[in-house]
Amino acid sequence: MKYHIHTSIKLSVLILSSAILLLGEKKPNLIVIMTDDQGYHDVGFNGSKEIPTPYIDSIAANGVKFTDGYVSFPVCGPSRAGFITGRYQDRFGFTTNPTQDPNNETAGLPLTEDTMADVLKKVGYKSAIVGKWHLGTHPKFHPLKRGFDYFYGFLSGGHNYMPEMLTVEDITKVSKRWQWYSTKLRENHKAVELEKYLTEALTDAAIDFIDKQKNENDSPFMLFLSYNAPHTPFQATKKYLDRFEHVENWGRKRYCAMISAVDDGVGKVLEKLENENIKDNTIIFFLSDNGGPVKHASNNFPLRGAKGDLYEGGTRVPFAMQWPEKISGGIVYSNPVISLDIMATIAELAGASIDSEKALDGVNLIPFLTGEKKGKPHEYLFWRKWEQNAMAVRHQDKKIVAPKQWEKNGCELYSLKEDIKEANNIILKESPYSNKLIKHWENWNAQMKDRVFPTLGNDDWWER
Ligand code: CA
């Protein structure tokens, strides 16, 4: 009798705990690690022998390496606006890098748009951005007003890395151009003194946030770890420079060292997830916000062009992800994907609803990676640079591109499968097909808006 009671109690406990497990299947955390101006070839998983990136590579090895991973614009601000909303940024007129004027109420991500943090907040996530914002410096654009629960970083597009260089109290105290590189770091709204190399400080802040979510809130979280490395100015500490003694070029040496510091940071983040036992259910995406600016010592091999271009070197970036719980490792995925897909992926997994007026351009990548869905995530990908009237379309293995004034100068067509360098323009051989792609682009373009704010470098606020 005693035996039976004991067994039935044990059984009940078992059933109960299974039910709790089922009910309590946790929503995945999301960490997006974005670097700034890192070239396609400047990561181990894309073949770099010069810059060892073992921790970044481990994301690709334990998950997916995307060979054809794109961003939606070839420079920082618009690329980030697309990523953070999951929509082509030209839908809301974010066609250029915004001016850094804290008095300008238009130069930033329009308040009519929802960020990833806004959308995830409604389904119980806590979100943080650590590092570079670059989506507006007016107080109304502050990350804490755009759905984020925590901000540690800087609002401008570029920044100095050494503590002693940060002498300007705040972006409102900036009196001349580029001085925003020297503003003090902010933790939420408070100025903080930087005590170490910026890349290391950003890593620390990311780890503190993860710690807090795991041990205090126990809610699912989204962390946008937005390193400004290896964007200029080229500044690195001895610890990292010593790893590249053999690199002769002054800029290249520093650029390599800066990426190496990011890689160490990625290693620390991975270790933290492991220690907290949340690595399996945390999705990590790693990508650069645009291609490398070659003149500054980056390497986009084998791609043509660089930061600022609609050739592949401007928009195709190092791109990887892992989610150990659902995705087996070692996948090399070669259908085109885009940074806009990250928002669509997490929104769907988290059960977040999307306002139909702000429909996403990205798609949930997970079913394509598990094989549940066949086919390609995107039939077409589109780009434009409104100021230059430049355009590009990717369709299957073909790419149509016009670097500027496409109506006047005409377009070029490349078959990326045989011609990844975009060297042989085949537009004359395939005119009907090219015209079809141009027509698709025109239809897409008709849905986009003109620029809504002054571009960085074209405004005159610092002379007022
Ligand atoms: Ca950038």
XYZ file of C-alpha atoms and ligand atoms in Angstrom:
465
model
C 0.000 0.000 0.000
C 2.726 2.366 1.036
C 4.542 1.553 -2.179
C 1.483 2.475 -4.273
C 0.950 5.815 -2.568
C 4.582 6.611 -3.047
C 4.407 5.724 -6.756
C 1.280 7.752 -7.343
C 2.770 10.787 -5.613
C 5.846 10.391 -7.778
C 3.663 10.104 -10.883
C 1.676 13.220 -9.987
C 4.875 15.170 -9.445
C 6.112 13.993 -12.811
C 2.890 14.994 -14.610
C 2.812 18.347 -12.842
C 6.403 19.186 -13.676
C 5.903 18.202 -17.333
C 2.883 20.501 -17.478
C 4.919 23.355 -15.993
C 7.636 22.730 -18.526
C 5.143 22.806 -21.369
C 3.356 25.900 -20.127
C 6.592 27.579 -19.249
C 8.447 27.116 -22.510
C 10.400 30.286 -22.468
C 10.436 32.819 -25.233
C 13.900 33.066 -26.691
C 16.218 35.899 -25.776
C 17.758 37.824 -28.629
C 21.221 39.346 -28.783
C 22.204 41.274 -31.890
C 25.911 42.032 -32.046
C 26.445 44.672 -34.703
C 29.860 45.949 -35.681
C 30.456 49.178 -37.549
C 32.107 49.236 -40.978
C 33.555 45.720 -40.787
C 34.469 44.389 -44.235
C 33.016 41.188 -45.662
C 36.373 39.420 -45.516
C 37.412 40.797 -42.117
C 36.135 37.889 -40.066
C 37.483 34.372 -39.776
C 34.293 32.694 -40.996
C 34.556 34.551 -44.289
C 38.162 33.537 -44.762
C 40.258 36.163 -42.995
C 43.628 34.733 -42.028
C 44.886 38.073 -40.865
C 42.319 38.759 -38.130
C 41.621 35.753 -35.908
C 38.019 35.946 -34.663
C 37.493 32.587 -32.925
C 34.510 33.678 -30.836
C 32.640 35.357 -33.679
C 33.436 32.306 -35.815
C 31.946 30.046 -33.158
C 28.540 31.695 -33.740
C 28.669 30.656 -37.399
C 30.054 27.208 -36.540
C 27.401 26.503 -33.896
C 24.647 27.908 -36.062
C 24.499 29.467 -39.481
C 26.899 31.322 -41.718
C 25.004 33.455 -44.231
C 27.117 33.864 -47.351
C 24.662 36.354 -48.874
C 23.668 38.387 -45.841
C 22.810 42.006 -46.630
C 22.008 45.253 -44.926
C 19.440 47.668 -46.325
C 21.829 50.584 -46.878
C 25.603 50.938 -47.307
C 26.167 53.442 -44.457
C 25.415 53.452 -40.741
C 22.282 55.463 -39.960
C 19.846 54.229 -42.604
C 21.109 50.655 -42.222
C 20.351 50.796 -38.502
C 16.948 52.416 -39.083
C 16.031 49.503 -41.347
C 17.350 46.893 -38.928
C 15.625 48.318 -35.845
C 12.201 48.586 -37.549
C 12.376 45.537 -39.842
C 11.308 47.826 -42.687
C 13.034 49.434 -45.627
C 14.032 52.746 -44.027
C 13.063 54.689 -47.131
C 9.439 53.841 -46.323
C 9.744 56.573 -43.701
C 12.227 58.850 -45.442
C 15.355 57.823 -43.491
C 17.436 58.056 -46.644
C 20.717 59.333 -45.209
C 22.799 59.719 -42.050
C 20.967 62.234 -39.879
C 22.640 65.393 -38.663
C 23.789 65.260 -35.019
C 21.856 68.365 -34.020
C 20.056 67.827 -30.694
C 17.743 70.745 -31.549
C 16.577 69.161 -34.778
C 13.229 67.489 -34.238
C 13.174 65.774 -37.609
C 16.661 64.231 -37.775
C 15.996 60.785 -36.364
C 13.838 57.693 -36.531
C 10.270 59.018 -36.962
C 8.114 58.453 -33.885
C 5.449 56.943 -36.110
C 7.680 53.864 -36.518
C 7.914 51.010 -34.017
C 11.321 49.724 -33.013
C 12.091 46.112 -32.212
C 12.111 47.141 -28.552
C 8.629 48.746 -28.829
C 7.199 45.586 -30.313
C 8.886 43.210 -27.861
C 7.908 45.301 -24.837
C 4.254 44.417 -25.455
C 5.059 40.722 -25.043
C 7.084 41.068 -21.865
C 10.625 41.580 -23.079
C 13.184 43.889 -21.513
C 15.428 45.533 -24.068
C 18.785 47.250 -23.971
C 20.991 49.035 -26.414
C 24.660 49.142 -25.539
C 26.892 51.273 -27.766
C 26.075 53.353 -30.803
C 22.575 54.685 -31.425
C 22.753 57.036 -34.454
C 18.981 57.252 -34.846
C 18.584 60.852 -33.708
C 20.089 63.116 -31.038
C 17.021 65.214 -30.158
C 15.661 64.088 -26.736
C 12.489 62.777 -28.392
C 14.569 60.172 -30.246
C 16.357 58.886 -27.133
C 16.508 55.069 -26.938
C 14.555 55.118 -23.660
C 11.706 56.769 -25.568
C 11.933 54.167 -28.340
C 11.034 51.103 -26.324
C 14.401 50.374 -24.721
C 14.582 49.831 -20.971
C 18.302 50.425 -20.737
C 20.871 52.485 -22.627
C 24.603 52.576 -22.169
C 26.470 54.282 -24.954
C 26.400 57.369 -27.118
C 23.845 58.947 -29.411
C 26.103 60.022 -32.285
C 27.363 58.090 -35.281
C 31.019 57.885 -34.321
C 33.029 58.038 -31.131
C 36.488 58.125 -29.601
C 37.605 55.007 -27.753
C 39.985 56.302 -25.074
C 38.707 57.555 -21.688
C 40.918 60.661 -21.608
C 39.455 61.840 -24.927
C 35.897 62.112 -23.659
C 35.828 65.681 -22.428
C 32.486 67.061 -23.645
C 29.773 66.708 -21.031
C 26.906 66.133 -23.422
C 25.772 66.307 -27.052
C 24.043 69.629 -26.241
C 27.478 71.094 -25.382
C 28.978 70.279 -28.750
C 30.086 73.547 -30.375
C 31.812 72.362 -33.508
C 31.630 69.637 -36.062
C 32.922 66.158 -35.081
C 33.126 67.188 -31.411
C 30.379 64.632 -30.746
C 33.151 62.017 -30.957
C 34.284 63.294 -27.558
C 31.057 63.283 -25.566
C 30.920 61.400 -22.296
C 29.193 58.063 -22.285
C 25.621 57.943 -21.027
C 23.993 55.359 -18.864
C 20.329 56.036 -19.502
C 20.253 59.838 -19.077
C 23.270 60.148 -16.809
C 26.823 61.000 -17.928
C 29.321 58.345 -16.828
C 33.093 58.397 -16.812
C 34.647 55.856 -19.124
C 37.255 53.891 -17.219
C 38.627 51.637 -19.925
C 38.883 51.176 -23.676
C 35.407 51.804 -25.070
C 34.982 48.381 -26.697
C 35.736 46.707 -23.356
C 33.341 49.019 -21.511
C 30.551 48.141 -23.951
C 31.207 44.429 -23.402
C 31.028 44.935 -19.625
C 27.751 46.839 -19.877
C 26.272 44.081 -22.052
C 27.270 41.423 -19.529
C 25.838 43.445 -16.628
C 22.540 43.725 -18.493
C 22.408 39.969 -19.143
C 23.200 39.350 -15.481
C 20.395 41.626 -14.376
C 17.834 39.989 -16.669
C 18.784 36.518 -15.539
C 19.064 37.182 -11.844
C 16.617 40.008 -11.140
C 13.879 40.167 -13.770
C 13.817 36.668 -15.186
C 12.023 38.064 -18.244
C 13.045 37.352 -21.824
C 15.365 40.020 -23.125
C 16.650 41.671 -26.264
C 20.131 43.136 -26.253
C 21.396 45.240 -29.134
C 25.153 45.243 -28.599
C 26.089 47.982 -30.998
C 29.889 48.163 -31.072
C 31.252 51.196 -32.948
C 34.452 49.264 -33.708
C 36.090 49.106 -36.184
C 34.702 52.489 -37.352
C 37.204 55.356 -37.360
C 38.986 56.886 -35.474
C 41.497 54.034 -35.465
C 42.307 53.700 -31.771
C 43.362 50.547 -29.982
C 45.208 49.702 -26.800
C 48.550 47.904 -26.598
C 46.890 44.653 -25.572
C 45.224 44.348 -28.984
C 47.891 46.094 -31.067
C 50.464 43.580 -29.817
C 48.501 40.842 -31.586
C 49.151 42.528 -34.942
C 52.816 43.483 -34.754
C 53.340 41.899 -38.163
C 50.763 44.171 -39.863
C 52.645 47.097 -41.343
C 49.947 49.494 -42.503
C 49.183 51.938 -39.676
C 45.419 51.954 -40.213
C 45.113 48.265 -40.982
C 46.994 47.349 -37.810
C 44.599 49.375 -35.679
C 41.539 48.182 -37.559
C 42.612 44.557 -36.970
C 43.226 45.280 -33.287
C 39.785 46.871 -32.928
C 38.067 43.806 -34.393
C 40.137 41.604 -32.127
C 38.835 43.555 -29.105
C 35.270 42.986 -30.335
C 35.993 39.284 -30.701
C 37.195 39.104 -27.090
C 33.953 40.842 -26.116
C 31.859 38.332 -28.053
C 33.740 35.575 -26.209
C 32.837 37.127 -22.854
C 29.177 37.452 -23.799
C 29.081 33.794 -24.893
C 30.770 32.732 -21.671
C 28.219 34.698 -19.623
C 25.318 32.983 -21.404
C 26.944 29.622 -20.779
C 27.497 30.370 -17.096
C 23.906 31.513 -16.660
C 22.687 28.436 -18.490
C 20.743 30.474 -21.063
C 22.916 29.960 -24.112
C 20.645 27.370 -25.728
C 17.576 29.576 -25.730
C 19.304 32.786 -26.736
C 19.359 33.681 -30.412
C 22.495 35.562 -31.373
C 22.883 37.410 -34.629
C 26.240 38.845 -35.621
C 26.556 41.314 -38.505
C 28.202 44.518 -39.649
C 26.050 47.592 -40.356
C 27.638 48.075 -43.806
C 30.664 47.030 -45.804
C 34.216 48.083 -45.042
C 35.486 51.470 -46.250
C 38.449 50.089 -48.154
C 40.537 53.231 -48.053
C 40.547 52.833 -44.293
C 42.305 49.514 -44.386
C 39.332 47.141 -44.494
C 38.942 44.157 -46.804
C 35.736 43.289 -48.679
C 37.292 40.534 -50.796
C 35.987 39.156 -53.124
C 33.329 41.834 -53.457
C 33.353 44.978 -55.549
C 33.026 48.368 -53.905
C 32.939 49.523 -50.320
C 30.934 51.377 -47.689
C 28.651 53.816 -49.458
C 28.280 51.701 -52.620
C 25.379 49.629 -53.833
C 27.870 47.147 -55.249
C 28.146 44.059 -53.062
C 31.061 45.459 -51.032
C 28.759 48.136 -49.609
C 25.773 46.034 -48.648
C 26.883 42.408 -48.253
C 28.339 41.953 -44.782
C 29.658 39.335 -42.351
C 26.414 37.742 -41.121
C 25.930 34.746 -38.787
C 23.522 33.461 -36.164
C 23.116 30.736 -33.593
C 20.209 29.310 -31.621
C 21.429 26.016 -30.198
C 18.008 24.958 -28.956
C 16.436 24.876 -32.434
C 19.119 25.169 -35.082
C 21.777 22.554 -35.603
C 25.262 23.884 -36.169
C 27.415 24.068 -39.246
C 24.816 25.422 -41.656
C 26.050 27.466 -44.596
C 23.036 29.305 -45.953
C 23.378 30.929 -49.343
C 19.930 32.269 -50.197
C 19.899 36.040 -49.758
C 18.843 37.329 -46.343
C 18.791 40.871 -44.997
C 19.175 42.615 -41.641
C 15.424 43.401 -41.783
C 14.769 39.693 -41.194
C 16.012 39.850 -37.602
C 12.984 41.870 -36.463
C 10.555 39.610 -38.320
C 12.193 36.528 -36.819
C 12.039 37.639 -33.194
C 8.577 39.209 -33.537
C 7.131 35.932 -34.752
C 8.943 33.796 -32.188
C 7.907 36.101 -29.365
C 4.287 36.188 -30.529
C 4.418 39.961 -30.946
C 1.845 41.631 -33.141
C 2.796 44.034 -35.897
C 0.656 47.012 -36.836
C -0.603 46.402 -40.384
C 0.342 49.959 -41.375
C 3.913 49.153 -40.421
C 4.117 45.796 -42.158
C 7.576 44.297 -42.039
C 9.769 43.817 -45.083
C 11.752 41.095 -43.348
C 10.685 37.480 -42.886
C 11.109 34.944 -40.097
C 14.240 33.019 -41.074
C 13.861 30.094 -38.681
C 11.578 27.864 -40.837
C 14.001 28.291 -43.751
C 16.930 27.299 -41.568
C 15.219 24.247 -40.090
C 14.045 23.148 -43.547
C 10.400 23.416 -42.531
C 9.920 25.924 -45.348
C 11.386 25.315 -48.760
C 12.294 28.046 -51.164
C 13.884 31.404 -50.584
C 13.045 33.934 -47.886
C 12.995 36.746 -50.478
C 12.134 36.775 -54.119
C 13.537 40.292 -54.441
C 15.676 42.587 -52.342
C 15.745 46.288 -53.136
C 18.068 49.183 -52.390
C 18.180 52.813 -53.255
C 20.239 55.880 -52.440
C 17.804 58.723 -52.779
C 20.376 61.547 -52.934
C 22.283 59.898 -55.783
C 19.256 58.312 -57.424
C 21.148 55.019 -57.195
C 19.350 51.689 -57.245
C 19.875 47.950 -56.924
C 17.782 44.782 -57.019
C 18.826 41.260 -56.106
C 16.748 38.518 -57.734
C 17.990 34.926 -57.396
C 21.616 34.961 -58.539
C 21.247 38.156 -60.519
C 21.807 41.707 -59.431
C 20.909 44.895 -61.186
C 22.705 47.991 -59.959
C 23.181 51.626 -60.889
C 25.716 53.457 -58.718
C 24.172 56.872 -59.425
C 21.555 58.649 -61.559
C 20.220 55.399 -62.936
C 17.828 56.977 -65.431
C 20.581 59.017 -67.046
C 23.511 56.598 -66.715
C 21.672 53.322 -67.069
C 21.944 50.143 -65.028
C 24.325 47.198 -64.907
C 23.363 43.538 -64.611
C 25.584 40.915 -63.020
C 25.258 37.206 -62.501
C 26.676 36.831 -59.011
C 26.990 33.073 -59.224
C 29.755 33.226 -61.846
C 30.714 36.818 -61.263
C 30.740 37.653 -57.564
C 33.073 40.570 -58.321
C 30.438 42.281 -60.499
C 32.991 42.633 -63.298
C 31.008 41.541 -66.382
C 28.020 43.694 -67.093
C 25.573 41.498 -69.030
C 22.698 43.937 -69.293
C 22.807 44.058 -73.096
C 22.509 40.275 -73.265
C 19.486 40.191 -71.015
C 17.498 43.335 -71.735
C 13.943 42.000 -71.317
C 14.840 40.425 -67.973
C 16.646 43.598 -66.848
C 13.676 45.727 -67.790
C 11.481 43.452 -65.714
C 13.731 43.938 -62.678
C 13.788 47.698 -63.199
C 9.993 47.666 -63.330
C 9.886 45.801 -59.999
C 12.248 48.350 -58.520
C 10.094 51.233 -59.794
C 7.015 49.692 -58.208
C 8.890 49.348 -54.936
C 10.365 52.826 -55.203
C 6.898 54.307 -55.665
C 6.085 53.162 -52.111
C 9.109 54.966 -50.630
C 9.333 58.498 -49.228
C 11.725 61.327 -50.007
C 14.251 62.370 -47.402
C 12.692 63.889 -44.282
C 15.736 65.478 -42.588
C 19.061 67.158 -43.409
C 22.002 64.911 -44.081
C 25.083 64.779 -41.880
C 27.681 67.216 -43.197
C 25.128 69.214 -45.139
C 23.628 71.080 -42.239
C 25.088 74.210 -40.697
C 23.975 74.042 -37.110
C 27.494 74.150 -35.618
C 28.054 77.535 -37.265
C 24.933 79.090 -35.838
Ca 28.772 51.812 -40.333
